[in-house]
Amino acid sequence: MKSSKSNRREFLKLLTYSTLGVATTPMLASCATLFSTKMKNNGFKKAIVIGSGYGGAVAALRLTQKNIPTLLIEMGQEWKLTPKHDTFCKMITADKRSSWRSSTPHAPITIPFFIKKYAGVLDKEKHPNMDVFLGRGLGGGSLVNGGIAITPDKNYFEKILPSVNSEEMFDKYFPLANKALRVNTIEADFFEETPYYQFSRIAREDAKKAGYQTKFFPNVYDFEYMKKEAKGEVYKSALNGEVIYGNNAGKWTLDRTYIAQAQETKNLEIRTLCQVTNIEQLENGHYKILITKLNTKGEPIAQETYTCQYLFLGAGSMGTSKLLMKSKHEGGLSKLNEKVGQEWGSNGNIMTGRNFVNATGRKQSTIPVLGIDGWNDPENPIFAEIAPLPMNLETWTTLYLAITQNPERGYFAYNEITKEVQLIWNKNQNDPAKQAAKKFIDRMNKANGGIRSHLLFNNGYGDDFCYHPLGGCVLGKATDNYGRIENYKNLYAIDGSLIPGSVGVNPFVTITALAERNMDYILKEDFLNE
Ligand SMILES: Cc1cc2nc3c(=O)[nH]c(=O)nc-3n(C[C@H](O)[C@H](O)[C@H](O)COP(=O)(O)OP(=O)(O)OC[C@H]3O[C@@H](n4cnc5c(N)ncnc54)[C@H](O)[C@@H]3O)c2cc1C
């Protein structure tokens, strides 16, 4: 086990690397800010949750409802909505708020202008051959995502998580998650009439001609609010280009659902702009966590520690996997088993598009509601979300976020020199996903005309980034069947890291429902004496 002295030494070493220009974390790499190296000990907390995305938010709510005082720690900022609707920036006028410590706005398509480095809401973690987009802030991915809220296909769920009782999930925890997330569905009449979904209707026609089924899917964007936007009665958010850099209205993000409910219990303490950098188990079985306090530029300004009895990791597939691997290799959690850091996947994500299709419309809602469902096609299983291109001009382009059944998996590795954890993903590991997307695009173009979208992505296929990172601390392998991390009592993974690389649909409903299930069991069995 490591002392706080050696942790401080580690941190200073990192800072030295960063000022020497040696690659460390993106956050530290370009930072020359000096700060007090005095470690502040913040004392003991009963339960700590790291990360405030879906998994973390469920843990925070269910713990606090049981009267367990809980500290929720988040590295991003709190983004409070204001009556002036000026919390977040729009996509086409992106400013520093858009991106986590970047000098150009993070986006799947290059936006060629400069912004100031800031602790903005969308991050793009760069790993070899794979950039991973992530939400940063109180509410995690819910702040930046498209809100698509799909309960997965039961057969596929049983295939990916065979140890989980699927009856119980589909009877109890999926309905619970859908309700708590405030999932709703677009009204058919509105969809058919509004100019804002012309892009989806055009794609539906094309899909039909190519012999594909389409289906509507639910969302956490409030469609009653959207109808009012269309009538000009309220502030326009989804109908005016807001999504990946946050919505100033209309969307039920986690800070307005799970986390708000947890705050009402008065048992929740929240700390934002605090990045957990290491975990260590102490001799009495408690956990000590090392925190780097950040300023609003995302630069480190101080170091602090907490200790706790129960520790829940909700830092997402990337955050949780990296923290565990780092702590394992630096001695704080050296008994983690060999499955930790394994079975990472991108949910088979490929972003692609077709140019020179029929007019898709200048006005486009940013909230996707329709998908092309070829999931049960044995020759080429694929589910393609029809995504908007809300650029406020006619592009004659259809964009798709395709989810494929790519069986390839990556893993996380610790680099002894940089002391950083990196995702290992080879370029050709995305070939199965790319092939599936190509077959899909070829079939669509053959039936309708149009060409694959060279203009948007390299060769037409965005195969070097993803929105849906999953795995790294897989249920039943790195943990028991409920997320208890092997060899460490009272240490839990509760987020997307539990799912082995693929879920077949957009993942947050599954992450939430699984977290609900695991918390139910953990609270009943591990907190008996609380
Ligand atoms: C642009 C975009 C669009 C998407 N659209 C959809 C969609 O429409 N539907 C869907 O189902 N999914 C969508 N997703 C994916 C979805 O948002 C994620 O699957 C989901 O957020 C993962 O939940 P999680 O709880 O695992 O982690 P996250 O939601 O990623 O939360 C992890 C949190 O932990 C924090 N954190 C990480 N490391 C640390 C640390 N060391 N210390 C402190 N805090 C830390 C992060 O800042 C973050 O707030 C989208 C993602 C993106 C990026």
XYZ file of C-alpha atoms and ligand atoms in Angstrom, residues 50-57 73-76 100 108 122-123 125 132-150 219 243-244 254 274-278 314-320 322-323 368 385 401 466-470 494-497 505-512, ligand 1:
127
model
C -16.964 8.739 -8.087
C -18.570 10.132 -11.249
C -22.062 11.502 -11.754
C -23.215 9.809 -14.981
C -25.956 7.157 -15.102
C -24.316 4.607 -12.813
C -23.094 7.204 -10.321
C -26.435 9.006 -10.215
C -17.373 13.492 -6.696
C -17.308 14.757 -10.282
C -14.372 16.066 -12.320
C -16.509 18.301 -14.552
C -12.980 19.831 -22.183
C -17.288 14.198 -34.775
C -17.762 17.533 -24.082
C -14.506 15.626 -23.926
C -10.262 11.278 -25.005
C -13.806 8.440 -27.205
C -16.413 11.196 -26.754
C -17.556 11.731 -23.157
C -19.699 14.122 -21.145
C -17.946 16.092 -18.380
C -20.024 17.676 -15.653
C -22.638 16.939 -13.029
C -24.799 14.486 -14.963
C -21.987 12.918 -17.045
C -23.018 11.717 -20.500
C -26.610 12.880 -19.983
C -25.452 16.485 -20.538
C -24.194 15.890 -24.076
C -25.996 12.858 -25.422
C -28.872 12.636 -27.885
C -31.222 11.394 -25.164
C -32.107 8.226 -27.112
C -33.524 5.895 -24.490
C -33.836 2.344 -25.819
C -36.038 9.767 -25.686
C -27.309 18.974 -28.135
C -23.703 17.770 -27.924
C -29.471 13.420 -14.613
C -12.540 17.222 -8.425
C -10.749 14.485 -10.361
C -10.001 11.277 -8.504
C -6.531 10.113 -9.497
C -5.845 7.142 -7.241
C -19.304 5.521 -11.581
C -16.627 7.230 -13.663
C -17.829 5.471 -16.835
C -16.174 2.720 -18.856
C -13.101 4.865 -19.526
C -12.852 6.574 -16.128
C -13.483 3.511 -13.971
C -8.367 3.780 -15.958
C -8.683 4.431 -12.217
C -33.057 11.540 -33.145
C -29.915 5.683 -35.754
C -24.844 6.415 -36.119
C -17.079 6.290 -30.638
C -19.879 7.618 -28.425
C -20.648 4.373 -26.581
C -17.601 3.064 -24.680
C -18.472 -0.052 -22.684
C -21.714 0.681 -11.066
C -21.460 2.141 -14.611
C -20.928 1.234 -18.266
C -17.659 -0.526 -17.409
C -28.669 -0.249 -28.869
C -27.766 3.131 -27.382
C -26.598 2.161 -23.917
C -27.750 4.500 -21.145
C -31.073 2.813 -20.333
C -29.245 -0.494 -19.875
C -26.536 1.123 -17.738
C -29.217 2.738 -15.560
C -22.217 12.912 -27.972
C -22.805 11.687 -27.312
C -24.086 11.277 -27.654
C -24.632 10.128 -27.042
N -25.940 9.806 -27.285
C -26.513 8.788 -26.615
C -27.904 8.513 -26.732
O -28.632 9.233 -27.428
N -28.416 7.452 -26.041
C -27.628 6.646 -25.237
O -28.134 5.679 -24.655
N -26.313 6.917 -25.088
C -25.749 7.978 -25.727
N -24.433 8.282 -25.498
C -23.657 7.438 -24.569
C -24.066 7.660 -23.104
O -24.069 9.036 -22.788
C -23.101 6.879 -22.209
O -23.222 5.509 -22.538
C -23.398 7.057 -20.733
O -23.312 8.408 -20.362
C -22.431 6.230 -19.880
O -22.864 6.285 -18.543
P -21.850 5.973 -17.346
O -22.600 6.087 -16.084
O -21.157 4.705 -17.643
O -20.726 7.112 -17.440
P -20.753 8.652 -17.799
O -22.125 9.117 -18.112
O -19.687 8.868 -18.807
O -20.341 9.357 -16.441
C -19.064 9.277 -15.891
C -18.809 10.554 -15.110
O -17.652 10.388 -14.317
C -16.827 11.528 -14.418
N -15.451 11.084 -14.188
C -14.691 10.309 -14.987
N -13.503 10.073 -14.423
C -13.515 10.714 -13.233
C -12.544 10.856 -12.200
N -11.355 10.267 -12.278
N -12.866 11.610 -11.123
C -14.088 12.215 -11.020
N -15.028 12.102 -11.978
C -14.751 11.361 -13.073
C -17.065 12.047 -15.823
O -16.718 13.422 -15.931
C -18.558 11.770 -15.998
O -19.332 12.853 -15.552
C -23.863 9.391 -26.105
C -22.570 9.820 -25.772
C -22.046 10.951 -26.364
C -20.658 11.390 -25.978
